[in-house]
PDB file of C-alpha atoms in Angstrom:
ATOM      1  CA  MET A  25      61.136  19.237   0.309  1.00  0.00           C
ATOM      2  CA  ARG A  26      58.130  16.998   1.702  1.00  0.00           C
ATOM      3  CA  ALA A  27      55.907  20.269   1.905  1.00  0.00           C
ATOM      4  CA  LEU A  28      56.792  20.689  -1.849  1.00  0.00           C
ATOM      5  CA  PHE A  29      55.734  17.169  -2.841  1.00  0.00           C
ATOM      6  CA  VAL A  30      52.644  17.306  -0.678  1.00  0.00           C
ATOM      7  CA  GLY A  31      51.634  20.754  -2.528  1.00  0.00           C
ATOM      8  CA  PHE A  32      52.428  18.796  -5.817  1.00  0.00           C
ATOM      9  CA  LEU A  33      49.973  15.984  -4.745  1.00  0.00           C
ATOM     10  CA  LEU A  34      47.311  18.597  -3.895  1.00  0.00           C
ATOM     11  CA  LEU A  35      47.503  20.421  -7.336  1.00  0.00           C
ATOM     12  CA  CYS A  36      47.242  17.176  -9.138  1.00  0.00           C
ATOM     13  CA  GLY A  37      44.140  16.015  -7.185  1.00  0.00           C
ATOM     14  CA  GLY A  38      46.004  13.839  -4.847  1.00  0.00           C
ATOM     15  CA  GLN A  39      47.680  11.696  -7.519  1.00  0.00           C
ATOM     16  CA  ALA A  40      51.225  12.318  -8.462  1.00  0.00           C
ATOM     17  CA  PHE A  41      50.940  10.865 -11.933  1.00  0.00           C
ATOM     18  CA  ALA A  42      48.043  10.305 -14.369  1.00  0.00           C
ATOM     19  CA  ALA A  43      46.619   6.551 -14.190  1.00  0.00           C
ATOM     20  CA  ASP A  44      46.656   5.814 -17.897  1.00  0.00           C
ATOM     21  CA  PRO A  45      47.707   8.740 -19.985  1.00  0.00           C
ATOM     22  CA  VAL A  46      45.966   8.552 -23.425  1.00  0.00           C
ATOM     23  CA  ALA A  47      48.326   8.779 -26.507  1.00  0.00           C
ATOM     24  CA  CYS A  48      46.551   9.746 -29.687  1.00  0.00           C
ATOM     25  CA  THR A  49      47.775   9.569 -33.385  1.00  0.00           C
ATOM     26  CA  GLU A  50      46.767  12.246 -35.510  1.00  0.00           C
ATOM     27  CA  ILE A  51      44.962  10.593 -38.366  1.00  0.00           C
ATOM     28  CA  GLY A  52      42.254  12.702 -40.047  1.00  0.00           C
ATOM     29  CA  CYS A  53      38.918  11.782 -41.593  1.00  0.00           C
ATOM     30  CA  VAL A  54      36.374  13.407 -43.824  1.00  0.00           C
ATOM     31  CA  ASP A  55      32.660  13.304 -42.826  1.00  0.00           C
ATOM     32  CA  GLY A  56      30.108  12.671 -45.682  1.00  0.00           C
ATOM     33  CA  LEU A  57      28.809  10.340 -48.132  1.00  0.00           C
ATOM     34  CA  VAL A  58      30.964   8.519 -50.770  1.00  0.00           C
ATOM     35  CA  LEU A  59      29.233   7.354 -54.023  1.00  0.00           C
ATOM     36  CA  ASN A  60      31.816   4.775 -55.238  1.00  0.00           C
ATOM     37  CA  VAL A  61      32.423   4.111 -59.030  1.00  0.00           C
ATOM     38  CA  ALA A  62      34.529   1.063 -59.967  1.00  0.00           C
ATOM     39  CA  PRO A  63      37.792   1.645 -61.140  1.00  0.00           C
ATOM     40  CA  ASP A  64      37.285  -0.233 -64.523  1.00  0.00           C
ATOM     41  CA  TYR A  65      33.837   1.522 -65.251  1.00  0.00           C
ATOM     42  CA  HIS A  66      34.262   2.795 -68.894  1.00  0.00           C
ATOM     43  CA  TRP A  67      33.319   6.374 -69.286  1.00  0.00           C
ATOM     44  CA  ALA A  68      32.683   7.466 -72.992  1.00  0.00           C
ATOM     45  CA  PRO A  69      33.949  10.589 -74.226  1.00  0.00           C
ATOM     46  CA  GLY A  70      31.160  13.624 -74.286  1.00  0.00           C
ATOM     47  CA  ASP A  71      29.322  15.792 -71.895  1.00  0.00           C
ATOM     48  CA  TYR A  72      28.277  14.789 -68.555  1.00  0.00           C
ATOM     49  CA  VAL A  73      25.759  16.383 -66.029  1.00  0.00           C
ATOM     50  CA  PHE A  74      25.734  15.427 -62.632  1.00  0.00           C
ATOM     51  CA  ALA A  75      22.633  16.486 -61.089  1.00  0.00           C
ATOM     52  CA  PHE A  76      22.025  16.223 -57.263  1.00  0.00           C
ATOM     53  CA  LYS A  77      19.001  16.961 -54.785  1.00  0.00           C
ATOM     54  CA  ILE A  78      21.051  17.088 -51.548  1.00  0.00           C
ATOM     55  CA  ASP A  79      18.523  17.061 -48.621  1.00  0.00           C
ATOM     56  CA  GLY A  80      16.106  18.898 -51.108  1.00  0.00           C
ATOM     57  CA  GLN A  81      18.864  21.404 -52.213  1.00  0.00           C
ATOM     58  CA  PRO A  82      19.680  21.134 -56.011  1.00  0.00           C
ATOM     59  CA  GLN A  83      23.231  21.212 -57.232  1.00  0.00           C
ATOM     60  CA  THR A  84      24.515  20.460 -60.654  1.00  0.00           C
ATOM     61  CA  CYS A  85      28.166  19.509 -61.820  1.00  0.00           C
ATOM     62  CA  ARG A  86      29.206  19.691 -65.233  1.00  0.00           C
ATOM     63  CA  GLY A  87      32.205  18.077 -67.135  1.00  0.00           C
ATOM     64  CA  SER A  88      33.616  16.570 -70.395  1.00  0.00           C
ATOM     65  CA  LEU A  89      35.703  13.746 -71.290  1.00  0.00           C
ATOM     66  CA  PRO A  90      38.429  13.838 -72.424  1.00  0.00           C
ATOM     67  CA  LEU A  91      39.833  15.681 -69.363  1.00  0.00           C
ATOM     68  CA  LYS A  92      41.447  19.158 -69.578  1.00  0.00           C
ATOM     69  CA  PRO A  93      45.096  19.021 -69.044  1.00  0.00           C
ATOM     70  CA  CYS A  94      46.198  17.989 -65.750  1.00  0.00           C
ATOM     71  CA  GLY A  95      46.037  20.878 -63.213  1.00  0.00           C
ATOM     72  CA  GLU A  96      42.858  22.405 -64.999  1.00  0.00           C
ATOM     73  CA  PRO A  97      39.484  21.292 -63.402  1.00  0.00           C
ATOM     74  CA  SER A  98      37.367  19.275 -65.870  1.00  0.00           C
ATOM     75  CA  VAL A  99      34.231  19.274 -63.548  1.00  0.00           C
ATOM     76  CA  ILE A 100      32.615  22.562 -62.543  1.00  0.00           C
ATOM     77  CA  CYS A 101      29.889  22.525 -59.961  1.00  0.00           C
ATOM     78  CA  ASP A 102      27.331  25.317 -59.101  1.00  0.00           C
ATOM     79  CA  GLY A 103      27.606  25.040 -55.227  1.00  0.00           C
ATOM     80  CA  SER A 104      29.949  23.635 -52.761  1.00  0.00           C
ATOM     81  CA  GLY A 105      30.063  20.178 -50.854  1.00  0.00           C
ATOM     82  CA  VAL A 106      30.453  17.981 -53.871  1.00  0.00           C
ATOM     83  CA  MET A 107      33.762  16.653 -55.195  1.00  0.00           C
ATOM     84  CA  ILE A 108      34.099  14.513 -58.230  1.00  0.00           C
ATOM     85  CA  THR A 109      37.197  12.605 -58.766  1.00  0.00           C
ATOM     86  CA  GLU A 110      38.904  13.183 -62.136  1.00  0.00           C
ATOM     87  CA  SER A 111      41.031  10.358 -63.307  1.00  0.00           C
ATOM     88  CA  GLY A 112      43.831   9.801 -66.076  1.00  0.00           C
ATOM     89  CA  CYS A 113      44.522  13.340 -67.155  1.00  0.00           C
ATOM     90  CA  ALA A 114      48.165  12.058 -67.969  1.00  0.00           C
ATOM     91  CA  LEU A 115      47.033   9.112 -69.642  1.00  0.00           C
ATOM     92  CA  PRO A 116      45.755   8.723 -73.201  1.00  0.00           C
ATOM     93  CA  PRO A 117      42.056  10.179 -73.685  1.00  0.00           C
ATOM     94  CA  ASP A 118      40.537   6.731 -73.866  1.00  0.00           C
ATOM     95  CA  ALA A 119      41.812   6.158 -70.305  1.00  0.00           C
ATOM     96  CA  HIS A 120      40.007   9.281 -68.975  1.00  0.00           C
ATOM     97  CA  GLY A 121      37.168   9.228 -66.603  1.00  0.00           C
ATOM     98  CA  PHE A 122      35.464  10.208 -63.403  1.00  0.00           C
ATOM     99  CA  GLY A 123      35.791   8.372 -60.041  1.00  0.00           C
ATOM    100  CA  THR A 124      34.095   8.649 -56.737  1.00  0.00           C
ATOM    101  CA  ILE A 125      31.779  11.274 -55.781  1.00  0.00           C
ATOM    102  CA  THR A 126      32.093  12.702 -52.228  1.00  0.00           C
ATOM    103  CA  LEU A 127      29.287  14.503 -50.620  1.00  0.00           C
ATOM    104  CA  ALA A 128      30.310  16.581 -47.496  1.00  0.00           C
ATOM    105  CA  ASN A 129      28.187  17.149 -44.333  1.00  0.00           C
ATOM    106  CA  GLY A 130      26.620  13.587 -44.425  1.00  0.00           C
ATOM    107  CA  PRO A 131      23.390  14.278 -46.095  1.00  0.00           C
ATOM    108  CA  ALA A 132      20.217  12.384 -45.066  1.00  0.00           C
ATOM    109  CA  GLN A 133      18.989  11.808 -48.501  1.00  0.00           C
ATOM    110  CA  VAL A 134      20.454  12.319 -51.845  1.00  0.00           C
ATOM    111  CA  ASP A 135      18.763  12.138 -55.365  1.00  0.00           C
ATOM    112  CA  VAL A 136      21.438  11.851 -58.172  1.00  0.00           C
ATOM    113  CA  THR A 137      21.057  11.703 -61.921  1.00  0.00           C
ATOM    114  CA  ILE A 138      23.994  11.293 -64.302  1.00  0.00           C
ATOM    115  CA  THR A 139      23.577  11.942 -67.932  1.00  0.00           C
ATOM    116  CA  HIS A 140      25.969  11.346 -70.851  1.00  0.00           C
ATOM    117  CA  ASN A 141      25.202  13.619 -73.931  1.00  0.00           C
ATOM    118  CA  GLY A 142      21.570  13.852 -72.584  1.00  0.00           C
ATOM    119  CA  GLN A 143      21.066  10.101 -72.108  1.00  0.00           C
ATOM    120  CA  THR A 144      20.427   9.123 -68.295  1.00  0.00           C
ATOM    121  CA  LEU A 145      23.169   6.713 -67.000  1.00  0.00           C
ATOM    122  CA  VAL A 146      22.092   6.780 -63.278  1.00  0.00           C
ATOM    123  CA  GLN A 147      19.134   7.950 -61.478  1.00  0.00           C
ATOM    124  CA  LYS A 148      18.634   6.833 -57.847  1.00  0.00           C
ATOM    125  CA  THR A 149      17.591   7.959 -54.592  1.00  0.00           C
ATOM    126  CA  ILE A 150      20.125   7.123 -51.757  1.00  0.00           C
ATOM    127  CA  THR A 151      19.303   7.201 -47.938  1.00  0.00           C
ATOM    128  CA  PRO A 152      22.639   6.317 -46.443  1.00  0.00           C
ATOM    129  CA  THR A 153      23.385   4.631 -43.460  1.00  0.00           C
ATOM    130  CA  TYR A 154      26.341   6.330 -41.418  1.00  0.00           C
ATOM    131  CA  LYS A 155      28.943   4.618 -39.148  1.00  0.00           C
ATOM    132  CA  THR A 156      30.961   6.692 -36.779  1.00  0.00           C
ATOM    133  CA  SER A 157      34.503   5.887 -36.036  1.00  0.00           C
ATOM    134  CA  ARG A 158      37.434   7.398 -34.174  1.00  0.00           C
ATOM    135  CA  PRO A 159      40.441   6.540 -36.398  1.00  0.00           C
ATOM    136  CA  ASN A 160      42.718   7.762 -33.570  1.00  0.00           C
ATOM    137  CA  GLY A 161      41.427   5.894 -30.710  1.00  0.00           C
ATOM    138  CA  PRO A 162      37.940   5.614 -28.560  1.00  0.00           C
ATOM    139  CA  GLN A 163      38.970   8.745 -26.429  1.00  0.00           C
ATOM    140  CA  CYS A 164      40.625  10.616 -29.285  1.00  0.00           C
ATOM    141  CA  GLU A 165      39.414  13.243 -31.847  1.00  0.00           C
ATOM    142  CA  PRO A 166      37.961  13.334 -34.432  1.00  0.00           C
ATOM    143  CA  GLN A 167      34.908  11.520 -34.487  1.00  0.00           C
ATOM    144  CA  CYS A 168      34.073  10.461 -38.129  1.00  0.00           C
ATOM    145  CA  ARG A 169      30.718  10.231 -39.718  1.00  0.00           C
ATOM    146  CA  GLN A 170      30.832   8.195 -43.002  1.00  0.00           C
ATOM    147  CA  ALA A 171      28.806   6.273 -45.653  1.00  0.00           C
ATOM    148  CA  SER A 172      29.628   4.679 -48.698  1.00  0.00           C
ATOM    149  CA  VAL A 173      27.324   3.444 -51.603  1.00  0.00           C
ATOM    150  CA  GLU A 174      27.860   1.869 -54.818  1.00  0.00           C
ATOM    151  CA  LEU A 175      26.636   4.409 -57.652  1.00  0.00           C
ATOM    152  CA  PHE A 176      26.344   1.887 -60.474  1.00  0.00           C
ATOM    153  CA  ALA A 177      24.872  -1.417 -60.118  1.00  0.00           C
ATOM    154  CA  ALA A 178      27.192  -4.452 -60.610  1.00  0.00           C
ATOM    155  CA  PRO A 179      27.382  -6.050 -64.060  1.00  0.00           C
TER     156      PRO A 179
END
């Protein structure tokens, strides 16, 4: 029996038990840049164009208010990596709007222009500062790289 125990110790590098086992939770995260829109921002009915230049690459998304019925996308983009939140499809049309805009892959620079019926609402260049975090603990995956910027100026 002693030989079996010594053999076990040798297989374990001389330690019968790990010193401090690491327990990790399984919280996920999304890397990228979030363009925040205040929940009470009023989006007027009409046609919207969301034009981006993401690290020099153009991408355009188009949508209209009021939103289409729930389950049908109201914003269509000509590429991938941009997600525009649609809000209020189950509410009366005057409560419909758009929410946060998420740009995947952590771009270094983004030019964004949003127009409503051809009139510019926002036009800005964003050079985000990213923070890294490990939501499951310092020794656990994943490592997240995220930044957040207010899209519209505070009133």
